[in-house]
Short mmCIF file of C-alpha atoms in Angstrom, two decimals:
data_model
loop_
_atom_site.label_atom_id
_atom_site.label_comp_id
_atom_site.label_asym_id
_atom_site.label_seq_id
_atom_site.Cartn_x
_atom_site.Cartn_y
_atom_site.Cartn_z
CA MET A 27 24.32 61.42 63.98
CA LYS A 28 21.25 63.99 63.42
CA LYS A 29 22.94 65.26 60.34
CA VAL A 30 22.68 61.50 58.90
CA SER A 31 19.31 61.27 60.52
CA PHE A 32 17.67 64.28 58.40
CA PHE A 33 19.50 63.54 55.40
CA PHE A 34 17.67 60.00 55.34
CA PHE A 35 14.25 61.60 56.45
CA VAL A 36 14.31 63.72 53.40
CA LEU A 37 15.62 60.82 51.22
CA LEU A 38 12.40 59.03 52.26
CA LEU A 39 10.20 62.10 51.65
CA GLY A 40 11.66 62.46 48.60
CA VAL A 41 11.82 58.97 46.84
CA ALA A 42 7.97 58.52 48.42
CA PHE A 43 6.77 62.30 46.35
CA ASN A 44 8.31 61.23 43.36
CA GLY A 45 6.52 57.76 43.74
CA ILE A 46 3.02 59.20 44.38
CA SER A 47 3.60 62.40 41.60
CA GLN A 48 4.26 59.04 38.94
CA THR A 49 1.02 56.91 40.11
CA THR A 50 -1.13 60.71 38.96
CA THR A 51 0.63 60.78 35.87
CA LEU A 52 0.55 56.96 34.85
CA ALA A 53 -3.64 57.49 35.96
CA ASP A 54 -3.94 60.40 33.51
CA PHE A 55 -2.20 58.67 30.64
CA PHE A 56 -5.83 55.88 30.28
CA ALA A 57 -8.20 58.91 30.32
CA GLY A 58 -9.83 60.28 27.61
CA LYS A 59 -11.08 59.16 23.85
CA TRP A 60 -9.76 55.98 22.60
CA GLU A 61 -10.34 54.21 19.25
CA ILE A 62 -10.18 50.42 19.57
CA THR A 63 -9.43 48.22 16.93
CA VAL A 64 -10.50 44.49 17.27
CA THR A 65 -9.55 42.30 14.18
CA GLY A 66 -10.23 38.02 12.68
CA THR A 67 -12.85 37.95 15.91
CA PRO A 68 -15.58 35.02 13.08
CA ASN A 69 -17.81 38.40 12.61
CA GLY A 70 -15.02 40.16 10.72
CA ASP A 71 -12.81 42.98 12.23
CA ALA A 72 -14.58 45.26 14.67
CA LYS A 73 -14.27 48.83 15.76
CA PHE A 74 -14.73 51.04 19.46
CA VAL A 75 -14.95 54.13 20.22
CA THR A 76 -14.44 55.12 24.06
CA ASP A 77 -13.82 58.76 26.26
CA LEU A 78 -12.17 57.60 29.20
CA THR A 79 -13.56 59.45 32.45
CA ARG A 80 -11.82 59.49 35.47
CA LYS A 81 -14.87 59.33 38.37
CA ASP A 82 -14.74 58.86 42.22
CA GLY A 83 -10.40 57.79 42.00
CA LYS A 84 -11.43 54.94 38.63
CA LEU A 85 -11.67 54.80 34.47
CA THR A 86 -15.06 54.34 33.86
CA GLY A 87 -17.11 54.81 29.97
CA GLU A 88 -18.74 53.08 27.09
CA LEU A 89 -17.66 51.58 24.11
CA LYS A 90 -20.36 53.24 20.85
CA ASP A 91 -20.38 51.80 17.21
CA PRO A 92 -18.25 55.14 15.16
CA THR A 93 -20.46 53.81 12.41
CA GLY A 94 -23.36 54.84 13.94
CA LYS A 95 -24.45 51.29 13.16
CA MET A 96 -25.53 50.95 17.09
CA THR A 97 -27.85 52.94 18.04
CA GLU A 98 -27.67 51.65 21.81
CA ALA A 99 -23.61 52.66 24.00
CA ILE A 100 -22.47 49.64 25.35
CA PRO A 101 -21.28 50.29 29.47
CA ILE A 102 -17.99 48.88 31.14
CA GLU A 103 -18.76 47.54 34.33
CA LYS A 104 -15.37 47.35 35.85
CA ILE A 105 -11.42 48.81 33.77
CA GLU A 106 -8.30 46.97 35.65
CA GLU A 107 -5.72 49.64 35.65
CA GLU A 108 -2.12 48.64 35.54
CA ALA A 109 1.36 51.30 35.89
CA ASN A 110 1.43 50.41 31.64
CA LYS A 111 -1.90 48.00 31.53
CA ILE A 112 -5.58 48.64 31.98
CA THR A 113 -7.87 45.24 31.38
CA ILE A 114 -11.32 47.23 29.63
CA TYR A 115 -14.64 44.84 30.63
CA PHE A 116 -17.97 44.48 29.51
CA SER A 117 -21.38 42.51 28.40
CA ALA A 118 -21.98 41.90 24.46
CA GLN A 119 -24.57 39.18 22.77
CA GLY A 120 -24.80 38.18 26.49
CA TYR A 121 -20.89 36.83 26.62
CA ASP A 122 -18.76 38.81 29.68
CA VAL A 123 -15.35 40.08 27.18
CA ASN A 124 -12.35 42.10 27.49
CA ILE A 125 -9.79 43.78 26.33
CA ALA A 126 -6.52 43.81 27.29
CA LEU A 127 -4.83 46.96 26.30
CA GLU A 128 0.00 48.50 27.47
CA LYS A 129 0.60 50.90 26.53
CA ALA A 130 3.49 51.01 22.76
CA THR A 131 4.28 54.20 22.82
CA ASP A 132 1.93 57.50 23.71
CA ASP A 133 -1.37 57.55 21.30
CA ASP A 134 -1.18 53.67 21.01
CA LEU A 135 -1.94 50.92 22.82
CA LYS A 136 -1.78 46.99 21.93
CA GLY A 137 -3.37 43.96 23.62
CA SER A 138 -6.28 41.28 23.02
CA LEU A 139 -9.72 40.47 22.99
CA LEU A 140 -9.86 37.53 25.70
CA GLY A 141 -6.51 36.91 25.67
CA MET A 142 -7.78 36.02 21.01
CA PHE A 143 -8.15 38.14 18.84
CA ASP A 144 -5.79 41.16 18.56
CA ALA A 145 -6.79 44.50 19.57
CA THR A 146 -5.16 48.30 19.18
CA ALA A 147 -5.93 52.05 20.61
CA LYS A 148 -4.81 54.64 19.14
CA ARG A 149 -5.71 58.10 20.78
CA VAL A 150 -8.33 60.40 19.62
CA LYS A 151 -7.00 63.46 19.02
CA GLU A 152 -9.92 66.62 18.75
#
């Protein structure tokens, strides 16, 4: 009986540690520099660059115009994280906006802006 209990204890410990290590790896996937492209908006295609960093366990950052036409960065208000998906919330021109992006490959994300306009993101490697 003791051998069976010990076996289940070791098995439970292994499952717990495996779950913790996977969560850390997935959480770190979205951290880093990304170029986000939104296509088909009424004002044409839009591009942003963001460098997502983890502070106090949460992703944070700001959106910048890679062309330099827009000099002020747009602060990201909140980022919701799931296993293979993030949703970035920010305000633009007085509107609350969100971009939902899912992992497509190790360096690519795909999704939408406000659920209406196609959005993609590509990891920027330096």
